[in-house]
């Protein structure tokens, strides 16, 4: 399978996962999200007074139905965009290659900063993987451009 098709499937998978997560957010409408968060922390046998569980519980306390709807709408938009990108890459559309190159390149400075500040193996792996995706997309765009120029000549 070509690298473009693998990236297409990966993007489509991301889209499906985000749509599922957004759907899950919708199930929280009209529910006590704070109580649910506290229950999850207790179920995981975490100390609710410690730093990260407290952040999680406090964040959940600030979620109301309006915020949940915005989160779900954002997830829907992102998921549909990733599915469209995946479809376009799978069927060799130039707009999808451009979208994939641009959307991947947006993350490069943030990932580089993460590598330089933390340098964890995960940060380095994500940075390299994202650079590889951007390189594949730029290469595909350049190849497409050469084909167009060759056909004009």
Coordinates of N, CA and C in Angstrom, one line a residue:
X1 N 0.9 -1.2 0.0 CA 0.0 0.0 0.0 C 0.9 1.2 0.0
X2 N 0.5 2.2 -0.8 CA 1.3 3.5 -0.9 C 1.3 4.3 0.4
X3 N 2.3 5.1 0.6 CA 2.3 5.9 1.8 C 1.1 6.9 1.8
X4 N 0.7 7.4 0.7 CA -0.5 8.3 0.6 C -1.8 7.6 1.1
X5 N -1.9 6.3 0.7 CA -3.1 5.6 1.1 C -3.0 5.2 2.6
X6 N -1.9 4.9 3.1 CA -1.7 4.7 4.6 C -2.1 5.9 5.4
X7 N -1.6 7.1 4.9 CA -1.9 8.3 5.6 C -3.4 8.6 5.5
X8 N -4.0 8.3 4.3 CA -5.4 8.5 4.1 C -6.2 7.7 5.1
X9 N -5.8 6.4 5.3 CA -6.5 5.6 6.3 C -6.4 6.1 7.7
X10 N -5.2 6.5 8.0 CA -4.9 7.1 9.3 C -5.7 8.3 9.6
X11 N -5.8 9.2 8.6 CA -6.6 10.4 8.8 C -8.1 10.1 9.0
X12 N -8.6 9.1 8.2 CA -10.0 8.7 8.3 C -10.2 8.1 9.7
X13 N -9.3 7.3 10.1 CA -9.4 6.7 11.5 C -9.5 7.7 12.5
X14 N -8.6 8.8 12.4 CA -8.7 9.9 13.4 C -10.1 10.5 13.3
X15 N -10.6 10.7 12.1 CA -11.9 11.3 12.0 C -13.0 10.5 12.6
X16 N -13.0 9.2 12.5 CA -14.0 8.4 13.1 C -13.9 8.4 14.6
X17 N -12.6 8.3 15.1 CA -12.4 8.4 16.6 C -12.9 9.7 17.2
X18 N -12.7 10.8 16.5 CA -13.1 12.1 17.0 C -14.6 12.2 17.0
X19 N -15.2 11.7 15.9 CA -16.7 11.7 15.8 C -17.3 10.8 16.9
X20 N -16.7 9.7 17.2 CA -17.2 8.9 18.3 C -17.0 9.6 19.7
X21 N -15.9 10.3 19.9 CA -15.7 11.0 21.1 C -16.7 12.1 21.2
X22 N -16.9 12.8 20.1 CA -17.9 13.9 20.1 C -19.3 13.4 20.4
X23 N -19.6 12.2 19.9 CA -20.9 11.6 20.2 C -21.0 11.3 21.7
X24 N -19.9 10.8 22.3 CA -19.8 10.5 23.7 C -20.0 11.8 24.5
X25 N -19.5 12.9 24.1 CA -19.7 14.2 24.8 C -21.2 14.5 24.8
X26 N -21.9 14.2 23.7 CA -23.3 14.5 23.7 C -24.1 13.7 24.7
X27 N -23.6 12.5 25.1 CA -24.3 11.8 26.1 C -24.3 12.4 27.5
X28 N -23.4 13.4 27.6 CA -23.2 14.0 28.9 C -24.1 15.2 29.1
X29 N -24.9 15.6 28.0 CA -25.8 16.7 28.2 C -26.8 16.4 29.3
X30 N -27.2 17.4 30.0 CA -28.1 17.4 31.1 C -27.7 16.4 32.2
X31 N -26.4 16.1 32.3 CA -25.9 15.3 33.4 C -25.0 16.1 34.3
X32 N -24.8 15.6 35.5 CA -23.8 16.2 36.4 C -22.4 15.7 36.1
X33 N -21.7 16.5 35.2 CA -20.4 16.1 34.8 C -19.4 16.1 35.9
X34 N -19.6 17.0 36.8 CA -18.7 17.0 38.0 C -18.7 15.7 38.8
X35 N -20.0 15.3 39.1 CA -20.1 14.0 39.8 C -19.6 12.8 39.0
X36 N -19.8 12.8 37.7 CA -19.3 11.8 36.9 C -17.7 11.7 37.0
X37 N -17.1 12.9 36.9 CA -15.6 13.0 37.0 C -15.1 12.5 38.3
X38 N -15.8 12.9 39.4 CA -15.4 12.5 40.7 C -15.6 11.0 40.8
X39 N -16.6 10.4 40.3 CA -16.8 9.0 40.3 C -15.7 8.2 39.5
X40 N -15.3 8.8 38.4 CA -14.3 8.2 37.6 C -12.9 8.2 38.3
X41 N -12.6 9.3 39.0 CA -11.4 9.4 39.8 C -11.5 8.3 41.0
X42 N -12.6 8.2 41.6 CA -12.7 7.2 42.7 C -12.6 5.8 42.2
X43 N -13.2 5.6 41.0 CA -13.2 4.2 40.4 C -11.8 3.8 40.0
X44 N -11.0 4.8 39.6 CA -9.6 4.5 39.3 C -8.7 4.5 40.5
X45 N -9.3 4.6 41.7 CA -8.5 4.6 43.0 C -7.5 5.7 43.0
X46 N -7.8 6.9 42.5 CA -6.9 8.0 42.5 C -7.3 8.9 43.7
X47 N -6.4 9.6 44.2 CA -6.6 10.6 45.3 C -7.2 11.9 44.7
X48 N -8.5 12.2 44.9 CA -9.1 13.4 44.3 C -8.5 14.7 44.7
X49 N -7.7 14.7 45.8 CA -7.0 15.9 46.2 C -5.7 16.1 45.6
X50 N -5.1 15.0 44.9 CA -3.8 15.2 44.3 C -4.0 16.0 43.0
X51 N -2.8 16.4 42.5 CA -2.8 17.5 41.4 C -3.6 17.1 40.2
X52 N -3.3 16.1 39.5 CA -4.0 15.8 38.2 C -5.4 15.4 38.3
X53 N -5.8 14.5 39.3 CA -7.2 14.3 39.5 C -8.0 15.5 39.8
X54 N -7.4 16.4 40.6 CA -8.1 17.7 41.0 C -8.3 18.6 39.7
X55 N -7.3 18.6 38.8 CA -7.5 19.4 37.6 C -8.6 18.8 36.8
X56 N -8.7 17.5 36.7 CA -9.7 16.8 35.9 C -11.1 17.1 36.5
X57 N -11.2 17.0 37.8 CA -12.5 17.2 38.5 C -12.9 18.7 38.3
X58 N -12.0 19.6 38.5 CA -12.3 21.1 38.4 C -12.7 21.4 37.0
X59 N -12.0 20.8 36.0 CA -12.4 21.1 34.6 C -13.8 20.6 34.3
X60 N -14.1 19.4 34.8 CA -15.4 18.9 34.6 C -16.5 19.7 35.3
X61 N -16.2 20.3 36.4 CA -17.1 21.2 37.1 C -17.5 22.4 36.3
X62 N -16.6 22.9 35.4 CA -16.9 24.1 34.6 C -17.7 23.8 33.3
X63 N -17.9 22.5 33.1 CA -18.6 22.1 31.8 C -20.1 22.2 32.0
X64 N -20.8 23.0 31.3 CA -22.2 23.1 31.3 C -22.7 22.6 29.9
X65 N -24.0 22.5 29.7 CA -24.5 22.0 28.4 C -24.0 22.8 27.2
X66 N -23.9 24.1 27.3 CA -23.4 25.0 26.2 C -22.0 24.6 25.9
X67 N -21.1 24.4 26.9 CA -19.8 24.0 26.6 C -19.7 22.6 26.0
X68 N -20.5 21.7 26.5 CA -20.6 20.4 25.9 C -21.0 20.4 24.4
X69 N -22.0 21.2 24.1 CA -22.4 21.4 22.7 C -21.3 21.9 21.8
X70 N -20.6 22.9 22.4 CA -19.5 23.5 21.6 C -18.4 22.4 21.4
X71 N -18.1 21.7 22.4 CA -17.1 20.6 22.3 C -17.5 19.6 21.2
X72 N -18.8 19.2 21.3 CA -19.3 18.2 20.3 C -19.3 18.8 18.9
X73 N -19.7 20.0 18.7 CA -19.7 20.7 17.4 C -18.2 20.8 16.9
X74 N -17.3 21.1 17.7 CA -15.9 21.2 17.3 C -15.4 19.8 16.9
X75 N -15.7 18.8 17.7 CA -15.4 17.4 17.4 C -16.0 17.0 16.0
X76 N -17.2 17.3 15.8 CA -17.9 17.0 14.5 C -17.2 17.7 13.4
X77 N -16.9 18.9 13.5 CA -16.2 19.7 12.4 C -14.8 19.0 12.1
X78 N -14.0 18.8 13.2 CA -12.7 18.2 13.0 C -12.8 16.8 12.4
X79 N -13.8 16.0 12.9 CA -13.9 14.6 12.4 C -14.3 14.6 11.0
X80 N -15.2 15.5 10.6 CA -15.6 15.5 9.2 C -14.5 16.0 8.3
X81 N -13.7 17.0 8.8 CA -12.5 17.4 8.0 C -11.5 16.3 7.8
X82 N -11.3 15.5 8.9 CA -10.3 14.4 8.7 C -10.8 13.3 7.8
X83 N -12.1 13.0 7.9 CA -12.7 12.1 7.0 C -12.6 12.5 5.5
X84 N -12.9 13.8 5.3 CA -12.8 14.4 3.9 C -11.4 14.3 3.5
X85 N -10.4 14.6 4.3 CA -9.0 14.6 4.0 C -8.6 13.1 3.6
X86 N -9.0 12.2 4.4 CA -8.7 10.8 4.2 C -9.3 10.3 2.9
X87 N -10.6 10.7 2.6 CA -11.2 10.4 1.3 C -10.4 11.0 0.1
X88 N -10.1 12.3 0.3 CA -9.3 12.9 -0.8 C -8.0 12.3 -1.0
X89 N -7.3 12.0 0.0 CA -5.9 11.4 -0.2 C -6.1 10.0 -0.8
X90 N -7.1 9.2 -0.3 CA -7.2 7.9 -0.9 C -7.5 7.9 -2.4
X91 N -8.3 8.9 -2.8 CA -8.6 9.0 -4.2 C -7.8 10.0 -5.0
X92 N -6.6 10.3 -4.4 CA -5.5 11.1 -5.1 C -6.0 12.5 -5.5
X93 N -6.6 13.2 -4.6 CA -7.0 14.6 -4.9 C -6.0 15.6 -4.4
X94 N -5.6 16.5 -5.3 CA -4.6 17.5 -4.9 C -5.0 18.4 -3.7
X95 N -6.2 18.7 -3.6 CA -6.7 19.5 -2.5 C -6.4 18.8 -1.1
X96 N -6.5 17.5 -1.1 CA -6.3 16.7 0.1 C -4.8 16.7 0.4
X97 N -4.0 16.6 -0.6 CA -2.5 16.6 -0.3 C -2.1 18.0 0.3
X98 N -2.7 19.0 -0.3 CA -2.4 20.4 0.2 C -2.9 20.5 1.7
X99 N -4.1 20.1 1.9 CA -4.7 20.1 3.3 C -3.9 19.3 4.3
X100 N -3.5 18.1 3.9 CA -2.7 17.3 4.8 C -1.3 17.9 5.0
X101 N -0.7 18.5 4.0 CA 0.6 19.1 4.2 C 0.5 20.3 5.1
X102 N -0.5 21.2 4.9 CA -0.7 22.4 5.7 C -1.1 22.0 7.2
X103 N -2.0 21.1 7.3 CA -2.5 20.7 8.7 C -1.4 20.0 9.5
X104 N -0.5 19.3 8.8 CA 0.6 18.6 9.5 C 1.6 19.7 9.8
X105 N 1.9 20.6 8.9 CA 2.9 21.6 9.2 C 2.6 22.6 10.3
X106 N 1.3 22.7 10.6 CA 0.9 23.6 11.7 C 1.4 23.1 13.0
X107 N 1.5 21.8 13.1 CA 1.9 21.2 14.4 C 3.4 21.2 14.6
X108 N 4.2 21.4 13.5 CA 5.7 21.2 13.6 C 6.3 22.1 14.6
X109 N 6.0 23.4 14.7 CA 6.7 24.3 15.7 C 6.3 23.9 17.1
X110 N 5.1 23.5 17.4 CA 4.7 23.1 18.7 C 5.4 21.8 19.1
X111 N 5.5 20.8 18.2 CA 6.1 19.6 18.4 C 7.6 19.8 18.6
X112 N 8.2 20.7 17.8 CA 9.6 21.0 18.0 C 9.9 21.6 19.4
X113 N 9.0 22.5 19.8 CA 9.2 23.1 21.1 C 9.1 22.0 22.2
X114 N 8.2 21.1 22.0 CA 8.0 20.0 23.0 C 9.3 19.1 23.0
X115 N 9.9 18.8 21.9 CA 11.1 18.0 21.8 C 12.2 18.8 22.5
X116 N 12.3 20.1 22.2 CA 13.4 20.9 22.8 C 13.3 21.1 24.3
X117 N 12.0 21.1 24.8 CA 11.9 21.4 26.3 C 11.9 20.1 27.1
X118 N 11.2 19.1 26.5 CA 11.1 17.8 27.3 C 12.0 16.7 26.7
X119 N 12.0 16.6 25.4 CA 12.8 15.6 24.8 C 12.5 14.1 25.1
X120 N 11.2 13.9 25.4 CA 10.8 12.5 25.7 C 10.8 11.7 24.4
X121 N 10.8 10.4 24.6 CA 10.8 9.5 23.4 C 9.5 9.7 22.6
X122 N 8.4 9.9 23.3 CA 7.1 10.1 22.6 C 7.1 11.4 21.8
X123 N 7.6 12.4 22.4 CA 7.6 13.7 21.7 C 8.5 13.6 20.5
X124 N 9.6 13.0 20.6 CA 10.5 12.8 19.4 C 9.9 12.0 18.4
X125 N 9.2 10.9 18.8 CA 8.6 10.0 17.8 C 7.4 10.7 17.1
X126 N 6.6 11.5 17.8 CA 5.5 12.2 17.2 C 6.1 13.3 16.2
X127 N 7.1 14.0 16.6 CA 7.7 15.0 15.8 C 8.2 14.4 14.5
X128 N 8.9 13.3 14.6 CA 9.5 12.6 13.4 C 8.4 12.1 12.5
X129 N 7.3 11.5 13.1 CA 6.2 11.0 12.3 C 5.5 12.1 11.6
X130 N 5.3 13.2 12.3 CA 4.6 14.3 11.6 C 5.5 14.9 10.5
X131 N 6.8 15.0 10.7 CA 7.7 15.5 9.7 C 7.6 14.6 8.5
X132 N 7.5 13.3 8.7 CA 7.5 12.3 7.6 C 6.2 12.5 6.8
X133 N 5.1 12.7 7.5 CA 3.8 12.9 6.8 C 3.8 14.2 6.0
X134 N 4.4 15.2 6.5 CA 4.5 16.5 5.8 C 5.4 16.3 4.6
X135 N 6.5 15.6 4.8 CA 7.4 15.4 3.7 C 6.7 14.6 2.6
X136 N 6.0 13.5 2.9 CA 5.3 12.7 1.9 C 4.3 13.6 1.2
X137 N 3.6 14.5 1.9 CA 2.6 15.3 1.2 C 3.2 16.3 0.3
X138 N 4.3 16.9 0.7 CA 5.0 17.9 -0.1 C 5.6 17.2 -1.3
X139 N 6.1 16.0 -1.1 CA 6.7 15.3 -2.3 C 5.6 14.9 -3.3
X140 N 4.4 14.6 -2.8 CA 3.3 14.3 -3.7 C 2.8 15.5 -4.4
X141 N 2.8 16.6 -3.7 CA 2.4 17.9 -4.4 C 3.4 18.3 -5.5
X142 N 4.7 18.1 -5.2 CA 5.8 18.5 -6.1 C 5.7 17.5 -7.4
X143 N 5.5 16.2 -7.1 CA 5.3 15.3 -8.2 C 4.1 15.6 -9.1
X144 N 3.0 16.0 -8.4 CA 1.8 16.4 -9.2 C 2.1 17.6 -10.0
X145 N 2.8 18.6 -9.5 CA 3.2 19.8 -10.2 C 4.1 19.5 -11.4
X146 N 5.0 18.6 -11.2 CA 5.9 18.2 -12.3 C 5.1 17.5 -13.5
X147 N 4.1 16.7 -13.1 CA 3.3 16.0 -14.1 C 2.5 17.1 -14.9
X148 N 2.0 18.0 -14.2 CA 1.2 19.1 -14.9 C 2.1 19.9 -15.8
X149 N 3.3 20.2 -15.3 CA 4.2 21.0 -16.2 C 4.7 20.2 -17.4
X150 N 4.9 18.9 -17.2 CA 5.3 18.0 -18.3 C 4.2 17.9 -19.3
X151 N 2.9 17.8 -18.9 CA 1.8 17.8 -19.8 C 1.6 19.0 -20.6
X152 N 2.0 20.2 -20.0 CA 1.9 21.5 -20.7 C 3.0 21.6 -21.8
X153 N 4.1 21.0 -21.6 CA 5.2 21.1 -22.5 C 5.1 20.3 -23.8

